[in-house]
Amino acid sequence: MIQLEKLYEIRTNNFKDTQMAAKFDQLWNEASKNVENGEVLYGVYSDYASNYMGDYTVGAYRESEKNDLKIDVLTNYKTYEVNSADPIGVFNTWQKIWSEEEASEIRRAYTYDFEKYEVDGSISIHIAIQ
């Protein structure tokens, strides 16, 4: 179980929100004001209106006993390692996830998905699957 404290959140859409990039910039700028070096950050996706084409909420979180959110990582998650040397590695990994979903290679649960940003710079994306 991961216990997380919310730092900031936004609501957006991958395909219809013309302000999406600006919202993500604001999300991470606001979150960075509240973290210290050495903290692992999480981007948590939730409250999906439908699938990856619909509206969703994404929040920046850090591990904390404040307990704004608990994610049971022992449930079904598929993990994708991101090429963190690539400036658009996170985006490319999401495109791979969407492609796998379209090809019925994965069946997403659309509960809580999250990106984990490690102190060493490595990034992984964890997708809840059925």
CSV table of C-alpha atoms in Angstrom, one decimal:
chain,number,residue,atom,x,y,z
A,1,MET,CA,0.0,0.0,0.0
A,2,ILE,CA,1.3,3.4,-1.0
A,3,GLN,CA,0.1,6.4,1.2
A,4,LEU,CA,0.2,9.6,-0.7
A,5,GLU,CA,-0.3,13.3,0.0
A,6,LYS,CA,-1.9,15.5,-2.8
A,7,LEU,CA,0.2,18.5,-3.8
A,8,TYR,CA,-1.9,19.8,-6.7
A,9,GLU,CA,-4.4,18.4,-9.3
A,10,ILE,CA,-6.0,19.3,-12.6
A,11,ARG,CA,-8.8,18.0,-14.8
A,12,THR,CA,-8.1,17.6,-18.5
A,13,ASN,CA,-8.6,15.6,-21.7
A,14,ASN,CA,-5.9,14.2,-23.9
A,15,PHE,CA,-7.6,15.1,-27.2
A,16,LYS,CA,-10.1,18.0,-26.5
A,17,ASP,CA,-8.4,20.3,-24.0
A,18,THR,CA,-6.3,22.9,-25.9
A,19,GLN,CA,-4.8,24.0,-22.5
A,20,MET,CA,-3.7,20.5,-21.6
A,21,ALA,CA,0.1,21.2,-21.9
A,22,ALA,CA,-0.2,24.4,-19.9
A,23,LYS,CA,-2.2,22.6,-17.2
A,24,PHE,CA,0.5,19.9,-16.9
A,25,ASP,CA,3.1,22.6,-16.6
A,26,GLN,CA,1.1,24.3,-13.9
A,27,LEU,CA,0.6,20.9,-12.1
A,28,TRP,CA,4.3,20.1,-11.9
A,29,ASN,CA,5.3,23.7,-11.2
A,30,GLU,CA,2.9,23.9,-8.2
A,31,ALA,CA,4.0,20.4,-7.0
A,32,SER,CA,7.7,21.3,-7.2
A,33,LYS,CA,7.1,24.2,-4.7
A,34,ASN,CA,6.1,21.6,-2.1
A,35,VAL,CA,8.7,18.9,-2.4
A,36,GLU,CA,12.2,18.6,-1.1
A,37,ASN,CA,15.2,16.9,-2.8
A,38,GLY,CA,15.1,13.2,-2.3
A,39,GLU,CA,11.3,12.8,-2.4
A,40,VAL,CA,9.7,10.4,-4.8
A,41,LEU,CA,6.9,12.1,-6.8
A,42,TYR,CA,3.8,10.5,-8.3
A,43,GLY,CA,1.4,11.6,-11.1
A,44,VAL,CA,-1.9,9.9,-10.2
A,45,TYR,CA,-4.6,9.5,-12.9
A,46,SER,CA,-8.2,9.0,-11.7
A,47,ASP,CA,-11.8,9.9,-12.1
A,48,TYR,CA,-11.9,8.8,-15.7
A,49,ALA,CA,-15.1,9.9,-17.5
A,50,SER,CA,-14.7,6.9,-19.8
A,51,ASN,CA,-11.4,5.8,-21.3
A,52,TYR,CA,-8.2,7.5,-22.3
A,53,MET,CA,-10.1,9.6,-24.8
A,54,GLY,CA,-12.4,11.1,-22.1
A,55,ASP,CA,-11.8,13.6,-19.3
A,56,TYR,CA,-9.8,12.6,-16.3
A,57,THR,CA,-8.1,14.0,-13.2
A,58,VAL,CA,-4.4,14.0,-12.6
A,59,GLY,CA,-2.7,14.9,-9.4
A,60,ALA,CA,0.8,15.3,-8.2
A,61,TYR,CA,1.5,13.4,-5.0
A,62,ARG,CA,4.3,12.5,-2.7
A,63,GLU,CA,4.6,9.7,-0.2
A,64,SER,CA,3.3,10.8,3.2
A,65,GLU,CA,1.5,9.6,6.2
A,66,LYS,CA,-1.1,12.4,5.7
A,67,ASN,CA,-2.9,9.8,3.7
A,68,ASP,CA,-4.9,11.8,1.1
A,69,LEU,CA,-4.9,8.7,-1.1
A,70,LYS,CA,-4.0,5.0,-0.7
A,71,ILE,CA,-3.1,2.9,-3.7
A,72,ASP,CA,-3.0,-0.8,-3.2
A,73,VAL,CA,-0.1,-1.8,-5.5
A,74,LEU,CA,-0.8,-5.4,-4.9
A,75,THR,CA,-3.9,-5.2,-7.1
A,76,ASN,CA,-3.4,-5.8,-10.8
A,77,TYR,CA,-1.0,-3.4,-12.3
A,78,LYS,CA,1.1,-3.6,-15.4
A,79,THR,CA,4.4,-1.6,-15.2
A,80,TYR,CA,6.0,0.2,-18.1
A,81,GLU,CA,9.6,1.6,-17.7
A,82,VAL,CA,10.0,5.0,-19.4
A,83,ASN,CA,13.1,6.0,-21.3
A,84,SER,CA,13.9,8.9,-19.0
A,85,ALA,CA,16.7,10.1,-21.3
A,86,ASP,CA,14.1,10.9,-24.0
A,87,PRO,CA,12.5,14.3,-23.4
A,88,ILE,CA,9.2,12.9,-24.5
A,89,GLY,CA,9.7,9.4,-23.0
A,90,VAL,CA,6.6,9.7,-20.8
A,91,PHE,CA,4.4,10.7,-23.7
A,92,ASN,CA,5.9,7.9,-25.9
A,93,THR,CA,5.1,5.4,-23.1
A,94,TRP,CA,1.5,6.6,-22.9
A,95,GLN,CA,1.2,6.2,-26.6
A,96,LYS,CA,2.4,2.6,-26.3
A,97,ILE,CA,-0.1,2.0,-23.5
A,98,TRP,CA,-3.0,3.4,-25.7
A,99,SER,CA,-1.8,1.3,-28.6
A,100,GLU,CA,-1.8,-1.9,-26.5
A,101,GLU,CA,-5.3,-1.0,-25.3
A,102,GLU,CA,-6.6,-0.4,-28.9
A,103,ALA,CA,-5.1,-3.8,-29.9
A,104,SER,CA,-6.8,-5.5,-26.9
A,105,GLU,CA,-3.4,-6.5,-25.5
A,106,ILE,CA,-4.4,-5.0,-22.2
A,107,ARG,CA,-7.7,-4.3,-20.6
A,108,ARG,CA,-7.5,-1.3,-18.4
A,109,ALA,CA,-9.5,-1.0,-15.2
A,110,TYR,CA,-9.6,2.9,-15.2
A,111,THR,CA,-9.3,3.2,-11.4
A,112,TYR,CA,-6.0,4.6,-10.4
A,113,ASP,CA,-3.0,4.7,-12.8
A,114,PHE,CA,0.2,6.4,-11.8
A,115,GLU,CA,3.6,7.6,-12.9
A,116,LYS,CA,6.4,7.2,-10.4
A,117,TYR,CA,9.3,9.6,-10.6
A,118,GLU,CA,12.2,8.2,-8.6
A,119,VAL,CA,15.0,10.3,-7.0
A,120,ASP,CA,17.6,8.8,-9.4
A,121,GLY,CA,15.6,10.1,-12.5
A,122,SER,CA,14.0,6.8,-13.5
A,123,ILE,CA,10.3,6.9,-14.3
A,124,SER,CA,7.8,4.1,-14.4
A,125,ILE,CA,4.1,4.1,-15.4
A,126,HIS,CA,1.7,1.7,-13.6
A,127,ILE,CA,-1.6,0.9,-15.3
A,128,ALA,CA,-4.5,-0.8,-13.4
A,129,ILE,CA,-5.7,-3.7,-15.4
A,130,GLN,CA,-8.6,-6.1,-15.2
